[in-house]
Coordinates of C-alpha atoms and ligand atoms in Angstrom, one line a residue:
M1 CA 33.7 192.9 34.9
L2 CA 33.0 193.2 39.0
A3 CA 36.0 191.4 39.6
G4 CA 38.0 194.5 37.7
I5 CA 36.1 197.5 38.6
W6 CA 36.9 196.3 41.8
E7 CA 40.6 196.8 41.1
E8 CA 40.0 199.9 39.4
F9 CA 38.3 200.8 42.4
L10 CA 41.3 199.5 45.4
M11 CA 43.9 201.3 43.0
I12 CA 42.0 204.6 42.5
A13 CA 41.2 204.1 46.4
R14 CA 44.8 203.9 46.9
E15 CA 46.1 206.9 45.1
E16 CA 43.6 208.6 47.8
A17 CA 43.1 207.7 50.4
G18 CA 46.2 205.3 51.4
S19 CA 47.6 201.3 51.0
R20 CA 46.9 201.3 55.1
V21 CA 43.2 202.1 53.9
V22 CA 42.6 199.7 51.1
E23 CA 44.7 197.0 53.2
T24 CA 42.8 197.2 56.0
W25 CA 39.7 197.9 54.5
F26 CA 38.5 197.6 51.2
K27 CA 40.7 194.2 51.0
A28 CA 38.1 193.3 53.6
V29 CA 35.7 193.8 51.5
T30 CA 34.1 192.6 48.1
L31 CA 31.5 194.3 44.6
Q32 CA 28.8 191.3 45.0
R33 CA 26.2 193.2 42.4
W34 CA 25.9 196.0 40.4
D35 CA 21.7 196.8 40.2
A36 CA 22.6 198.5 37.1
L37 CA 17.9 200.1 37.0
N38 CA 18.5 200.8 40.8
K39 CA 21.8 202.7 40.0
V40 CA 22.8 200.7 43.1
V41 CA 25.2 199.0 44.3
Y42 CA 25.7 196.1 46.3
L43 CA 29.1 195.4 48.5
Q44 CA 29.8 192.5 50.4
A45 CA 31.2 192.7 54.1
P46 CA 32.7 190.3 57.1
N47 CA 31.2 191.5 59.5
H48 CA 29.1 194.1 61.1
F49 CA 32.3 196.1 62.3
V50 CA 33.7 196.0 59.1
C51 CA 30.3 196.9 57.1
D52 CA 29.5 199.5 59.7
W53 CA 33.0 201.6 59.8
V54 CA 33.7 201.3 55.7
Q55 CA 29.9 202.6 55.2
T56 CA 30.6 205.8 58.6
S57 CA 34.0 207.0 56.8
Y58 CA 33.9 205.7 53.0
G59 CA 30.6 205.8 52.0
L60 CA 31.9 208.6 50.3
L61 CA 34.6 207.7 48.2
L62 CA 32.9 204.6 47.7
Q63 CA 29.6 206.3 45.9
E64 CA 32.1 208.7 44.7
H65 CA 34.6 206.6 42.4
L66 CA 31.8 203.2 41.9
G67 CA 29.3 206.2 40.5
R68 CA 32.2 206.9 37.7
L69 CA 33.3 203.2 37.2
F70 CA 29.6 203.0 37.0
N71 CA 29.2 205.6 35.1
V72 CA 26.3 207.0 36.7
V73 CA 26.7 209.4 39.4
K74 CA 25.6 209.3 42.9
P75 CA 24.7 205.8 42.8
K76 CA 23.2 204.3 46.3
I77 CA 25.8 202.1 47.9
V78 CA 24.4 199.3 49.8
I79 CA 26.6 197.6 52.5
T80 CA 25.7 193.7 53.8
T81 CA 27.0 190.7 55.9
E82 CA 25.5 188.6 53.9
V83 CA 24.7 187.3 50.1
Q84 CA 22.3 190.0 48.7
K85 CA 20.0 187.6 46.7
Q86 CA 17.0 190.3 46.3
T87 CA 17.5 193.6 46.1
E88 CA 14.3 193.2 49.1
E89 CA 16.3 191.4 51.0
V90 CA 18.4 194.1 51.9
D91 CA 16.0 194.8 55.0
K92 CA 16.4 191.9 56.6
A93 CA 20.9 191.6 56.1
H94 CA 22.5 193.6 58.5
A95 CA 23.2 196.4 56.5
A96 CA 24.2 199.2 56.0
V97 CA 23.5 202.5 53.0
L98 CA 24.3 205.4 51.9
P99 CA 21.2 206.8 49.7
A100 CA 21.5 208.0 46.0
E101 CA 21.5 211.5 45.2
S102 CA 22.1 212.6 49.1
L103 CA 25.7 214.0 49.4
S104 CA 28.6 215.7 48.2
A105 CA 28.4 216.2 44.3
A106 CA 31.8 214.3 42.1
L107 CA 34.7 216.7 42.6
E108 CA 36.9 214.6 40.0
P109 CA 38.0 213.0 37.9
A110 CA 38.3 209.4 37.2
H111 CA 41.1 207.3 38.5
A112 CA 40.2 204.7 35.7
N113 CA 43.3 203.0 36.1
K114 CA 42.7 199.8 34.2
V115 CA 44.7 197.3 36.0
S116 CA 46.1 196.4 39.0
I117 CA 48.8 195.6 40.8
N118 CA 48.9 191.9 41.0
R119 CA 52.2 190.0 42.2
S120 CA 52.8 187.0 41.4
P121 CA 53.5 185.2 39.4
G122 CA 56.3 186.8 37.7
F123 CA 56.8 190.8 38.7
G124 CA 54.5 193.1 39.6
N125 CA 51.5 194.4 36.8
K126 CA 52.2 193.4 33.7
N127 CA 50.4 196.6 31.4
Y128 CA 53.3 198.1 33.2
S129 CA 56.1 198.0 31.1
F130 CA 58.6 199.2 29.6
S131 CA 57.0 199.3 25.5
S132 CA 53.5 199.6 26.8
F133 CA 55.1 203.2 28.2
V134 CA 54.8 206.1 25.6
V135 CA 58.1 207.8 25.7
G136 CA 57.9 211.8 24.6
P137 CA 60.5 215.4 25.8
S138 CA 58.9 215.6 29.0
N139 CA 59.2 211.5 30.4
A140 CA 62.5 211.0 28.2
L141 CA 65.0 211.4 30.7
A142 CA 63.2 209.7 33.3
Y143 CA 62.3 206.3 31.1
A144 CA 66.0 206.5 29.9
A145 CA 67.2 206.3 33.2
A146 CA 64.6 203.6 33.9
Q147 CA 66.2 201.2 32.1
A148 CA 69.5 200.7 32.5
V149 CA 68.7 201.2 35.7
A150 CA 67.2 197.6 35.0
Q151 CA 70.0 197.0 32.4
N152 CA 72.4 196.7 35.1
P153 CA 70.6 197.4 38.5
G154 CA 73.0 198.1 41.1
T155 CA 75.9 199.7 39.1
V156 CA 74.2 202.8 36.7
Y157 CA 72.8 205.1 39.0
N158 CA 72.0 204.1 42.4
P159 CA 69.6 205.4 44.2
L160 CA 67.4 206.2 40.7
F161 CA 65.1 208.8 42.1
L162 CA 62.3 209.1 39.7
F163 CA 60.0 212.6 40.7
G164 CA 56.9 214.5 39.1
G165 CA 53.2 215.1 39.3
S166 CA 50.6 213.1 40.6
G167 CA 49.6 210.4 37.2
L168 CA 52.9 210.3 34.8
G169 CA 53.8 207.4 34.7
K170 CA 55.9 207.1 38.7
T171 CA 54.7 203.5 39.5
H172 CA 54.7 202.4 35.9
L173 CA 58.2 203.8 35.4
L174 CA 58.9 201.4 39.0
H175 CA 57.0 198.4 37.9
A176 CA 58.5 198.3 34.7
I177 CA 62.1 197.9 36.1
G178 CA 60.9 195.6 38.1
Q179 CA 59.4 193.4 34.8
E180 CA 62.9 193.8 33.0
I181 CA 64.9 193.2 35.9
K182 CA 62.5 189.8 36.7
T183 CA 62.9 189.3 32.8
N184 CA 66.8 189.2 32.9
N185 CA 67.1 187.5 36.1
P186 CA 64.0 185.6 37.2
K187 CA 66.9 185.2 40.3
A188 CA 66.4 188.5 42.1
I189 CA 64.4 189.0 44.7
I190 CA 62.2 192.6 43.8
L191 CA 60.2 194.4 46.2
Y192 CA 57.7 196.7 45.1
Q193 CA 56.6 198.1 48.3
P194 CA 54.6 201.9 48.4
I195 CA 56.4 204.0 51.6
D196 CA 53.0 203.3 53.7
R197 CA 53.3 200.1 52.9
F198 CA 56.7 200.2 53.7
V199 CA 55.7 202.1 57.0
T200 CA 52.1 199.3 58.4
E201 CA 54.7 196.5 58.7
F202 CA 57.5 198.8 60.2
I203 CA 55.2 199.5 62.4
S204 CA 53.8 196.8 63.4
A205 CA 57.0 194.6 63.4
I206 CA 57.8 197.3 66.5
R207 CA 54.3 196.9 68.1
F208 CA 55.7 192.3 68.1
D209 CA 58.9 192.9 68.5
R210 CA 59.4 191.6 64.8
V211 CA 62.3 194.2 64.2
H212 CA 64.5 192.1 63.3
K213 CA 62.8 189.9 60.7
F214 CA 62.4 193.3 59.3
R215 CA 65.0 194.4 58.9
E216 CA 66.5 191.2 57.8
K217 CA 64.3 191.0 55.4
Y218 CA 64.3 194.2 53.2
K219 CA 68.1 193.4 53.5
A220 CA 67.8 190.0 51.8
V221 CA 65.7 192.1 48.0
D222 CA 68.1 192.8 45.5
V223 CA 66.1 195.4 44.4
L224 CA 64.5 197.8 45.9
L225 CA 61.8 199.6 44.8
V226 CA 60.3 202.6 46.5
D227 CA 57.1 204.3 45.8
D228 CA 55.8 207.9 46.7
I229 CA 58.9 208.0 49.5
Q230 CA 57.7 212.1 50.2
F231 CA 55.4 210.3 52.5
I232 CA 57.3 209.0 54.9
S233 CA 58.2 212.9 55.8
N234 CA 58.1 213.8 59.7
K235 CA 58.1 210.2 60.5
E236 CA 61.0 209.6 62.8
Q237 CA 61.6 206.4 63.3
T238 CA 61.0 205.4 59.5
Q239 CA 62.8 207.2 58.1
E240 CA 66.1 205.9 61.2
A241 CA 64.4 202.0 59.8
F242 CA 64.7 203.0 57.1
F243 CA 68.0 204.5 57.3
H244 CA 69.8 202.0 58.5
I245 CA 68.1 200.0 55.0
F246 CA 69.6 201.7 52.8
N247 CA 72.6 202.0 53.8
A248 CA 73.3 198.2 54.1
L249 CA 71.2 197.8 50.1
Y250 CA 73.3 200.4 49.1
E251 CA 76.9 198.6 50.3
T252 CA 76.0 195.7 48.4
K253 CA 75.3 197.4 45.6
K254 CA 71.5 196.3 45.2
Q255 CA 69.1 198.8 43.2
I256 CA 66.7 201.6 45.3
V257 CA 64.7 203.1 42.8
F258 CA 62.9 206.0 44.5
S259 CA 59.2 207.5 42.8
S260 CA 57.8 211.0 44.8
D261 CA 56.2 214.6 44.2
T262 CA 58.7 217.0 44.2
V263 CA 62.2 216.9 44.5
P264 CA 64.5 216.0 47.5
A265 CA 65.5 218.8 49.0
N266 CA 60.9 219.5 48.5
I267 CA 60.1 216.6 50.7
E268 CA 59.8 218.1 54.4
G269 CA 60.2 216.5 58.1
L270 CA 62.9 214.6 56.2
A271 CA 65.7 213.8 58.1
E272 CA 69.5 215.8 56.5
R273 CA 70.6 212.2 55.9
L274 CA 69.0 211.0 54.3
R275 CA 67.6 213.0 52.7
S276 CA 71.6 213.4 51.3
R277 CA 71.2 209.9 50.9
L278 CA 68.7 209.9 48.2
G279 CA 69.6 212.4 46.3
W280 CA 73.1 210.6 45.5
G281 CA 73.2 208.5 42.4
L282 CA 70.8 210.0 38.9
V283 CA 67.8 212.6 40.6
A284 CA 65.3 212.4 37.1
D285 CA 61.2 214.0 36.6
I286 CA 58.4 213.3 34.4
Y287 CA 56.5 216.9 33.6
A288 CA 53.6 216.6 32.0
P289 CA 53.1 215.5 28.5
S290 CA 52.9 217.6 25.6
L291 CA 49.9 217.5 23.3
E292 CA 51.5 215.3 21.7
T293 CA 52.9 212.6 23.5
K294 CA 49.4 212.7 24.8
I295 CA 47.5 211.8 21.1
A296 CA 50.5 209.1 21.5
I297 CA 49.7 207.7 24.4
I298 CA 44.9 207.7 23.8
K299 CA 46.1 206.1 19.9
K300 CA 49.0 203.1 22.3
K301 CA 45.8 202.7 25.0
A302 CA 43.2 201.7 22.2
D303 CA 45.5 199.6 20.6
Y304 CA 45.7 197.8 23.5
T305 CA 42.3 197.3 23.4
G306 CA 42.3 197.1 20.1
Q307 CA 39.6 200.0 19.7
E308 CA 39.9 202.5 16.7
V309 CA 40.0 205.4 18.0
P310 CA 39.5 208.2 14.9
D311 CA 42.4 210.7 14.7
D312 CA 40.1 214.3 15.8
V313 CA 38.2 212.4 18.9
A314 CA 42.0 211.7 20.3
S315 CA 43.3 215.3 20.0
F316 CA 40.3 216.3 21.5
I317 CA 40.3 213.9 24.3
A318 CA 43.9 214.7 25.1
S319 CA 42.9 218.9 24.6
Y320 CA 40.6 218.5 27.2
V321 CA 42.8 216.9 29.2
V322 CA 45.6 219.0 30.3
S323 CA 48.4 216.7 32.4
N324 CA 47.7 213.6 33.9
V325 CA 47.6 210.8 32.1
R326 CA 45.6 208.8 33.9
E327 CA 42.7 211.1 33.7
L328 CA 43.5 211.3 30.1
E329 CA 42.8 206.9 30.6
G330 CA 40.0 207.8 33.4
A331 CA 38.5 210.5 29.7
L332 CA 39.2 207.5 26.9
I333 CA 37.8 204.6 28.3
R334 CA 34.5 207.1 29.4
V335 CA 34.5 208.6 25.6
M336 CA 34.2 204.8 24.6
A337 CA 32.5 202.8 26.7
F338 CA 29.8 205.5 26.3
A339 CA 30.1 204.9 22.5
S340 CA 29.6 201.3 23.3
L341 CA 26.7 201.1 25.3
T342 CA 24.5 203.8 23.3
N343 CA 26.1 201.7 19.9
Q344 CA 26.9 205.4 18.8
P345 CA 30.5 206.1 16.0
V346 CA 33.4 207.6 18.1
T347 CA 32.6 211.6 17.2
I348 CA 34.2 214.1 19.0
D349 CA 30.6 215.8 19.5
L350 CA 30.3 212.4 21.2
A351 CA 33.6 212.9 22.9
K352 CA 32.8 216.3 24.2
K353 CA 29.1 215.6 26.1
V354 CA 30.2 212.9 27.4
L355 CA 33.1 214.8 29.7
M356 CA 31.5 217.8 29.4
R357 CA 28.7 216.0 31.0
C358 CA 31.5 214.6 33.4
G359 CA 31.9 218.9 33.8
E360 CA 35.1 218.6 34.2
S361 CA 37.1 221.3 32.6
H362 CA 40.5 220.9 33.9
S363 CA 41.6 223.8 30.9
H364 CA 42.9 225.6 34.3
L365 CA 44.6 223.3 35.3
V366 CA 45.9 224.7 38.6
D367 CA 48.5 224.0 42.1
F368 CA 48.3 224.0 45.4
D369 CA 51.0 227.4 45.9
S370 CA 48.7 228.7 43.1
V371 CA 45.5 228.4 45.4
I372 CA 46.9 229.8 48.9
R373 CA 47.9 233.3 47.1
C374 CA 43.8 233.8 45.9
L375 CA 42.3 232.5 49.2
S376 CA 45.3 235.4 51.1
K377 CA 43.3 237.8 48.7
H378 CA 39.9 237.3 50.8
Y379 CA 41.4 236.3 53.7
P380 CA 43.5 237.0 57.0
Y381 CA 46.0 234.1 57.4
S382 CA 49.5 233.0 55.8
L383 CA 50.7 229.3 54.6
E384 CA 51.4 228.2 58.4
E385 CA 49.3 229.3 60.4
L386 CA 46.7 227.1 57.3
R387 CA 48.7 224.2 58.0
S388 CA 49.0 224.9 61.9
K389 CA 47.5 222.8 64.6
G390 CA 45.6 226.0 65.6
R391 CA 41.8 225.4 65.5
G392 CA 40.0 229.0 65.5
K393 CA 36.6 228.7 64.3
D394 CA 37.6 230.7 61.6
L395 CA 41.0 229.9 60.6
A396 CA 39.5 226.4 61.3
S397 CA 36.8 227.4 58.2
V398 CA 39.6 228.6 56.2
R399 CA 41.7 225.3 56.1
Q400 CA 38.2 224.3 54.7
I401 CA 38.2 226.2 52.4
A402 CA 41.8 225.6 51.3
M403 CA 40.4 221.9 51.5
F404 CA 37.7 221.8 49.3
L405 CA 39.4 224.3 46.5
M406 CA 42.7 222.8 46.1
K407 CA 40.5 219.1 45.7
K408 CA 38.0 220.7 42.7
V409 CA 40.4 222.8 41.0
T410 CA 44.4 220.7 41.4
G411 CA 43.3 217.1 40.7
K412 CA 45.2 216.0 43.7
S413 CA 44.3 213.4 45.8
L414 CA 42.8 214.2 48.9
R415 CA 46.2 212.6 50.7
D416 CA 48.1 215.5 48.6
V417 CA 45.8 217.7 50.3
G418 CA 46.5 216.8 53.9
H419 CA 50.0 216.3 53.2
F420 CA 49.6 219.7 52.2
L421 CA 48.4 222.0 54.9
G422 CA 50.6 219.9 57.5
G423 CA 49.6 216.4 57.3
R424 CA 46.4 216.4 58.0
D425 CA 44.4 212.7 57.3
H426 CA 42.3 212.2 54.1
S427 CA 39.2 211.7 55.9
T428 CA 39.9 215.4 57.4
V429 CA 40.1 216.5 53.6
M430 CA 36.7 214.5 52.8
H431 CA 35.1 215.3 55.5
A432 CA 36.0 219.6 54.8
V433 CA 35.1 219.1 51.1
G434 CA 31.2 217.9 52.6
C435 CA 31.0 220.9 55.2
I436 CA 32.2 223.6 52.5
E437 CA 30.1 222.5 50.0
R438 CA 26.8 222.0 51.9
R439 CA 27.6 225.8 53.5
A440 CA 27.8 227.0 50.0
L441 CA 24.2 224.9 49.1
A442 CA 22.8 226.6 51.8
D443 CA 24.3 229.8 52.0
H444 CA 24.2 231.5 49.0
A445 CA 26.8 234.5 49.2
F446 CA 29.0 232.2 50.4
G447 CA 28.4 229.8 47.3
E448 CA 28.9 233.0 45.9
L449 CA 32.3 234.4 47.3
L450 CA 33.8 231.1 46.5
R451 CA 32.8 230.6 42.8
R452 CA 34.5 233.9 42.5
I453 CA 37.3 232.6 44.3
E454 CA 37.9 230.1 42.6
Q455 CA 37.3 231.7 38.7
E456 CA 39.8 233.1 40.3
V457 CA 42.5 230.8 41.5
T458 CA 41.8 228.6 37.9
R459 CA 42.6 231.9 36.4
S460 CA 45.4 232.8 37.6
Ligands
LIG501 P1 51.9 208.3 38.8 O1 52.2 207.5 39.7 O2 53.0 209.3 38.9 O3 50.6 208.8 40.0 P2 50.8 205.9 36.9 O4 52.6 205.5 36.8 O5 50.1 206.1 38.1 O6 51.1 207.7 37.8 O7 50.2 206.4 35.8 C1 48.5 207.2 35.7 C2 48.3 205.2 34.7 O8 48.9 206.2 33.5 C3 49.0 203.9 34.3 O9 47.6 203.9 34.0 C4 50.5 204.8 33.9 O10 50.1 203.4 32.9 C5 49.0 205.4 32.9 N1 50.6 206.7 31.8 C6 51.0 207.7 32.8 N2 52.5 207.5 32.1 C7 52.7 207.2 30.4 C8 53.1 207.0 29.0 N3 54.2 207.9 29.0 N4 53.0 205.8 29.2 C9 52.2 205.3 28.8 N5 50.8 205.5 29.7 C10 51.1 205.8 30.7
LIG502 MG1 51.8 205.9 41.7

């Protein structure tokens, strides 16, 4: 169970902070023990350096999401370099501690992915298959295109470009394509690659003078599945390298599939010739699921785990979570876990209690633009200025407010928010959220203003 929770955390961290952070830091850390009584999570790091770094840079991320996964608010996070047998031993080992209840309130819903990426044997994540994907009007085109590509790779739509909001099933479909092709043709070389892993690999290839090898590796694949291609924006050298790989694969009729949160035309800082290639094949969108589709997804997820969800509870959860399927799963898991832990039947009242308690009403999920629009009524800064490198005190503070609000009301990841506001790092956004929360606590008038703007945003 601990391993499962850690895997879930890695999935969330990958969404929030990117694969690079996960590969570099979190993969080195293990989840050792969970002390439910005292609400303490014990983690183990291989050395003091990792221990301290993870603590200072990612303490909040750990606290927030592990808290969610263990179903408690703000657990204490203890990272040590030695195996902990008893709580008292914590002091003896080198330990970095993030206290319980000390920091900012949890802001976002659980990204309760139940599964993890596993690379062997076979292909990818077994739970991300075509058969576990619920088809509705919102994703029918993307689903049909994905199936066509899986059955006839390299011939029908090349490249296939899937785009849609966060948590709507893009990664799921990429894996499903890979799995299906692998089943039909076990010899096929299929590579699933989140774009930031591609970037990391490319950078280290340059550093160690292995660019040639890097290219060869990619040119050898039969199917290339590239997740979150939007994060290649403004990375010129990587785009250049990718462009050549794309051409080589395309010319030899190898299938390429992209996922993105937006259409090629809207990916900023993208070289024109690469942009045009992304749209060469079929561009298919996935939008937010209808109520019926959401209910069907809940039913299917429950079926998979052999649990029973009454119809009225399923439709309550479905109407409670607006669009993000990942959050839908998270809500379902929390309700089911709470019912089973407390030995109660799964009812609407129970679901209300569990979901309201987490304080995450997403009935007014909004986009980045609405936040900017509302902010501009209170502060004299344009989107360009917020995105700029300008560090004037006033501008910087409004930028932080924008980050805080975006994180709170859009359901997007830290990485998405940072990306939108001038390509800033997820840690900058995390820092901003903390600053604004502390300021709102210390300064009553500011806190009031913030709440007012938030209301305006969610009503817009
Ligand atoms: P994205 O990559 O678009 O952000 P994911 O593919 O990671 O979203 O999906 C988030 C979660 O929601 C995954 O656990 C996925 O299995 C699930 N999911 C999304 N859409 C569907 C669907 N139509 N049917 C079943 N599960 C879905
Ligand atoms: Mg994804």
